[in-house]
mmCIF file of C-alpha atoms in Angstrom:
data_model
loop_
_atom_site.group_PDB
_atom_site.id
_atom_site.type_symbol
_atom_site.label_atom_id
_atom_site.label_comp_id
_atom_site.label_asym_id
_atom_site.label_seq_id
_atom_site.Cartn_x
_atom_site.Cartn_y
_atom_site.Cartn_z
ATOM 1 C CA MET A 13 5.243 -29.822 32.844
ATOM 2 C CA LEU A 14 3.153 -26.721 33.551
ATOM 3 C CA HIS A 15 3.726 -24.210 36.342
ATOM 4 C CA ARG A 16 1.549 -21.095 36.979
ATOM 5 C CA LEU A 17 2.409 -18.125 39.188
ATOM 6 C CA ARG A 18 0.280 -15.507 41.017
ATOM 7 C CA PRO A 19 -2.820 -15.517 38.787
ATOM 8 C CA LEU A 20 -5.005 -12.934 40.579
ATOM 9 C CA PRO A 21 -2.454 -10.115 40.988
ATOM 10 C CA LEU A 22 -1.335 -10.666 37.412
ATOM 11 C CA ALA A 23 -4.926 -10.600 36.202
ATOM 12 C CA LEU A 24 -5.304 -7.210 37.828
ATOM 13 C CA ALA A 25 -2.064 -6.006 36.269
ATOM 14 C CA LEU A 26 -3.175 -7.221 32.845
ATOM 15 C CA GLY A 27 -6.482 -5.431 33.245
ATOM 16 C CA LEU A 28 -4.718 -2.229 34.215
ATOM 17 C CA GLY A 29 -1.793 -2.466 31.802
ATOM 18 C CA LEU A 30 1.597 -2.614 33.524
ATOM 19 C CA GLY A 31 0.506 -0.468 36.475
ATOM 20 C CA ALA A 32 0.524 -2.111 39.889
ATOM 21 C CA ALA A 33 -2.785 -2.946 41.534
ATOM 22 C CA PRO A 34 -3.302 -1.667 45.105
ATOM 23 C CA ALA A 35 -3.406 -5.271 46.351
ATOM 24 C CA LEU A 36 0.195 -5.675 45.213
ATOM 25 C CA ALA A 37 1.579 -3.028 47.556
ATOM 26 C CA GLU A 38 3.498 -5.463 49.742
ATOM 27 C CA GLU A 39 4.933 -7.545 46.888
ATOM 28 C CA GLU A 40 6.908 -6.509 43.847
ATOM 29 C CA ALA A 41 4.702 -5.106 41.091
ATOM 30 C CA PRO A 42 4.543 -7.313 37.998
ATOM 31 C CA ASN A 43 6.174 -6.091 34.815
ATOM 32 C CA ALA A 44 6.518 -7.334 31.235
ATOM 33 C CA ASP A 45 9.214 -9.826 32.307
ATOM 34 C CA THR A 46 7.114 -11.380 35.076
ATOM 35 C CA VAL A 47 6.748 -15.115 34.363
ATOM 36 C CA VAL A 48 3.099 -16.185 34.521
ATOM 37 C CA ALA A 49 3.523 -19.789 33.346
ATOM 38 C CA THR A 50 6.216 -22.243 32.336
ATOM 39 C CA VAL A 51 5.498 -24.912 29.726
ATOM 40 C CA ASP A 52 8.188 -27.589 29.326
ATOM 41 C CA GLY A 53 10.836 -25.114 30.459
ATOM 42 C CA ASN A 54 9.615 -22.281 28.196
ATOM 43 C CA GLU A 55 8.444 -19.188 30.046
ATOM 44 C CA ILE A 56 5.298 -17.262 29.224
ATOM 45 C CA THR A 57 5.554 -13.713 30.532
ATOM 46 C CA LEU A 58 3.120 -10.951 31.317
ATOM 47 C CA GLY A 59 4.646 -9.155 28.327
ATOM 48 C CA HIS A 60 3.480 -11.985 26.040
ATOM 49 C CA MET A 61 -0.006 -11.584 27.477
ATOM 50 C CA ILE A 62 -0.059 -7.811 27.086
ATOM 51 C CA VAL A 63 1.034 -8.026 23.445
ATOM 52 C CA LEU A 64 -1.667 -10.624 22.751
ATOM 53 C CA ARG A 65 -4.280 -8.494 24.545
ATOM 54 C CA ALA A 66 -3.341 -5.446 22.453
ATOM 55 C CA GLY A 67 -4.317 -7.340 19.316
ATOM 56 C CA LEU A 68 -7.712 -8.482 20.579
ATOM 57 C CA PRO A 69 -10.928 -7.102 19.100
ATOM 58 C CA ALA A 70 -12.448 -4.296 21.177
ATOM 59 C CA GLN A 71 -15.403 -6.397 22.349
ATOM 60 C CA LEU A 72 -13.080 -8.951 23.988
ATOM 61 C CA SER A 73 -11.197 -6.182 25.786
ATOM 62 C CA GLN A 74 -14.464 -5.380 27.569
ATOM 63 C CA LEU A 75 -14.314 -8.656 29.526
ATOM 64 C CA PRO A 76 -13.490 -8.500 33.247
ATOM 65 C CA PRO A 77 -9.701 -8.594 33.810
ATOM 66 C CA ALA A 78 -9.757 -12.010 35.536
ATOM 67 C CA VAL A 79 -11.737 -13.598 32.671
ATOM 68 C CA LEU A 80 -9.541 -11.942 30.068
ATOM 69 C CA TYR A 81 -6.401 -13.027 31.933
ATOM 70 C CA LYS A 82 -7.522 -16.654 32.083
ATOM 71 C CA GLY A 83 -8.489 -16.747 28.403
ATOM 72 C CA ILE A 84 -5.235 -15.183 27.220
ATOM 73 C CA LEU A 85 -3.114 -17.359 29.501
ATOM 74 C CA ASP A 86 -4.941 -20.513 28.390
ATOM 75 C CA GLN A 87 -4.410 -19.579 24.744
ATOM 76 C CA LEU A 88 -0.685 -18.960 25.239
ATOM 77 C CA ILE A 89 -0.285 -22.222 27.179
ATOM 78 C CA GLN A 90 -2.108 -24.202 24.482
ATOM 79 C CA GLN A 91 0.028 -22.588 21.784
ATOM 80 C CA ALA A 92 3.209 -23.409 23.729
ATOM 81 C CA ILE A 93 2.137 -27.039 24.146
ATOM 82 C CA MET A 94 1.342 -27.345 20.430
ATOM 83 C CA GLU A 95 4.634 -25.684 19.526
ATOM 84 C CA ASN A 96 6.552 -28.077 21.773
ATOM 85 C CA ASN A 97 4.797 -31.098 20.248
ATOM 86 C CA PHE A 98 5.179 -29.966 16.638
ATOM 87 C CA GLU A 99 7.245 -32.371 14.585
ATOM 88 C CA GLY A 100 8.852 -31.826 11.225
ATOM 89 C CA GLU A 101 9.405 -28.599 9.345
ATOM 90 C CA LEU A 102 7.077 -25.699 8.763
ATOM 91 C CA SER A 103 5.504 -25.531 5.335
ATOM 92 C CA LYS A 104 6.974 -23.119 2.799
ATOM 93 C CA ALA A 105 3.880 -20.903 3.176
ATOM 94 C CA ALA A 106 4.295 -20.823 6.973
ATOM 95 C CA LYS A 107 7.992 -19.920 6.658
ATOM 96 C CA LEU A 108 7.181 -17.131 4.196
ATOM 97 C CA SER A 109 4.407 -15.902 6.470
ATOM 98 C CA LEU A 110 6.848 -15.757 9.400
ATOM 99 C CA GLU A 111 9.325 -13.810 7.270
ATOM 100 C CA ASN A 112 6.596 -11.363 6.241
ATOM 101 C CA GLU A 113 5.452 -10.922 9.852
ATOM 102 C CA ARG A 114 9.028 -10.333 11.014
ATOM 103 C CA ARG A 115 9.594 -7.778 8.260
ATOM 104 C CA ALA A 116 6.311 -5.997 9.068
ATOM 105 C CA LEU A 117 7.102 -5.901 12.794
ATOM 106 C CA ILE A 118 10.576 -4.483 12.164
ATOM 107 C CA ALA A 119 9.173 -1.895 9.754
ATOM 108 C CA GLY A 120 6.558 -0.887 12.323
ATOM 109 C CA GLU A 121 9.192 -0.620 15.038
ATOM 110 C CA THR A 122 11.338 1.524 12.754
ATOM 111 C CA ILE A 123 8.404 3.841 12.048
ATOM 112 C CA ASN A 124 7.660 4.114 15.779
ATOM 113 C CA ARG A 125 11.275 4.988 16.543
ATOM 114 C CA VAL A 126 11.411 7.644 13.829
ATOM 115 C CA ALA A 127 8.067 9.078 14.928
ATOM 116 C CA ASN A 128 9.261 9.305 18.530
ATOM 117 C CA VAL A 129 12.420 11.250 17.713
ATOM 118 C CA ALA A 130 11.959 14.792 18.936
ATOM 119 C CA LEU A 131 12.143 17.331 16.122
ATOM 120 C CA THR A 132 13.799 20.487 17.432
ATOM 121 C CA ASP A 133 13.559 23.945 15.896
ATOM 122 C CA GLU A 134 17.302 23.799 15.260
ATOM 123 C CA ALA A 135 17.052 20.507 13.367
ATOM 124 C CA LEU A 136 14.129 21.794 11.325
ATOM 125 C CA GLN A 137 16.027 25.012 10.523
ATOM 126 C CA LYS A 138 19.069 22.987 9.425
ATOM 127 C CA VAL A 139 16.993 20.821 7.074
ATOM 128 C CA TYR A 140 15.377 23.962 5.639
ATOM 129 C CA GLU A 141 18.736 25.651 5.108
ATOM 130 C CA ASP A 142 20.324 22.533 3.610
ATOM 131 C CA THR A 143 17.393 22.035 1.272
ATOM 132 C CA TYR A 144 16.274 25.520 0.270
ATOM 133 C CA MET A 145 18.973 28.062 1.130
ATOM 134 C CA THR A 146 21.506 26.446 -1.191
ATOM 135 C CA ALA A 147 19.032 25.783 -4.001
ATOM 136 C CA GLU A 148 19.439 27.711 -7.236
ATOM 137 C CA ALA A 149 16.841 30.355 -7.909
ATOM 138 C CA GLN A 150 14.428 29.297 -10.587
ATOM 139 C CA THR A 151 12.422 31.416 -12.955
ATOM 140 C CA GLU A 152 8.877 31.937 -11.780
ATOM 141 C CA PHE A 153 6.024 32.452 -14.159
ATOM 142 C CA ASN A 154 2.725 34.102 -13.424
ATOM 143 C CA ALA A 155 -0.039 33.247 -15.830
ATOM 144 C CA ALA A 156 -3.008 35.499 -16.412
ATOM 145 C CA HIS A 157 -6.038 34.684 -18.524
ATOM 146 C CA ILE A 158 -9.066 36.399 -19.913
ATOM 147 C CA LEU A 159 -11.718 33.804 -20.583
ATOM 148 C CA VAL A 160 -14.357 34.542 -23.206
ATOM 149 C CA GLU A 161 -17.080 32.523 -24.929
ATOM 150 C CA THR A 162 -16.094 32.880 -28.600
ATOM 151 C CA GLU A 163 -12.997 33.119 -30.740
ATOM 152 C CA GLU A 164 -14.252 36.424 -32.145
ATOM 153 C CA GLU A 165 -14.332 37.938 -28.634
ATOM 154 C CA ALA A 166 -10.793 36.669 -28.017
ATOM 155 C CA LYS A 167 -9.487 38.219 -31.260
ATOM 156 C CA ALA A 168 -11.138 41.543 -30.412
ATOM 157 C CA LEU A 169 -9.477 41.515 -26.954
ATOM 158 C CA ILE A 170 -6.078 40.740 -28.524
ATOM 159 C CA GLU A 171 -6.461 43.768 -30.786
ATOM 160 C CA GLU A 172 -7.308 45.964 -27.791
ATOM 161 C CA LEU A 173 -4.298 44.644 -25.850
ATOM 162 C CA ASN A 174 -1.997 45.161 -28.857
ATOM 163 C CA GLY A 175 -3.361 48.703 -28.996
ATOM 164 C CA GLY A 176 -2.183 49.341 -25.425
ATOM 165 C CA ALA A 177 -5.273 48.506 -23.367
ATOM 166 C CA ASP A 178 -4.756 47.588 -19.686
ATOM 167 C CA PHE A 179 -4.868 43.795 -19.252
ATOM 168 C CA SER A 180 -6.297 43.905 -15.695
ATOM 169 C CA ALA A 181 -9.038 46.313 -16.665
ATOM 170 C CA LEU A 182 -10.013 44.180 -19.671
ATOM 171 C CA ALA A 183 -9.965 41.004 -17.556
ATOM 172 C CA LYS A 184 -12.284 42.545 -14.955
ATOM 173 C CA GLU A 185 -14.609 43.878 -17.630
ATOM 174 C CA LYS A 186 -14.718 41.068 -20.207
ATOM 175 C CA SER A 187 -13.591 37.744 -18.664
ATOM 176 C CA THR A 188 -16.137 35.020 -17.964
ATOM 177 C CA GLY A 189 -13.666 33.423 -15.528
ATOM 178 C CA PRO A 190 -12.785 34.273 -11.897
ATOM 179 C CA SER A 191 -11.224 37.627 -12.807
ATOM 180 C CA GLY A 192 -14.387 38.780 -14.595
ATOM 181 C CA PRO A 193 -17.485 40.610 -13.389
#
């Protein structure tokens, strides 16, 4: 048994997202829970259609809302009929695929929820203080190099440094690296 409800206003709503179309002013605006079809007692809602539409390739989203609505609704109705007529058990691969899809959807929802949590300055300051203010100070090292072409040049520079020469001045004068001339 198949029962369809208000196809044109819902087509407009699908084309516009969940916003109400001007033609719907006198009746209640459709929302994600609005039933658009019933197949053997199972309801297909506008929410089902919107989720399916969100996954469509961009070129299909360019279709006029009424055409897109009909195509999506027909697909969902056909899937519901096939689901209702399915006999036996799903294959092991299908069961594993469903488990993977469920896990991926839950992970995505978790990421969305975490991403939507507002990060306040106070919360950020607390994390900083908990992480860095109580950390032990560590020894810092600053490395300095004088790069030269040959070992003989390096040994000559070491002798000059051991004799009290200024490292920075020698680096600027003799280094072939970034600190050199």
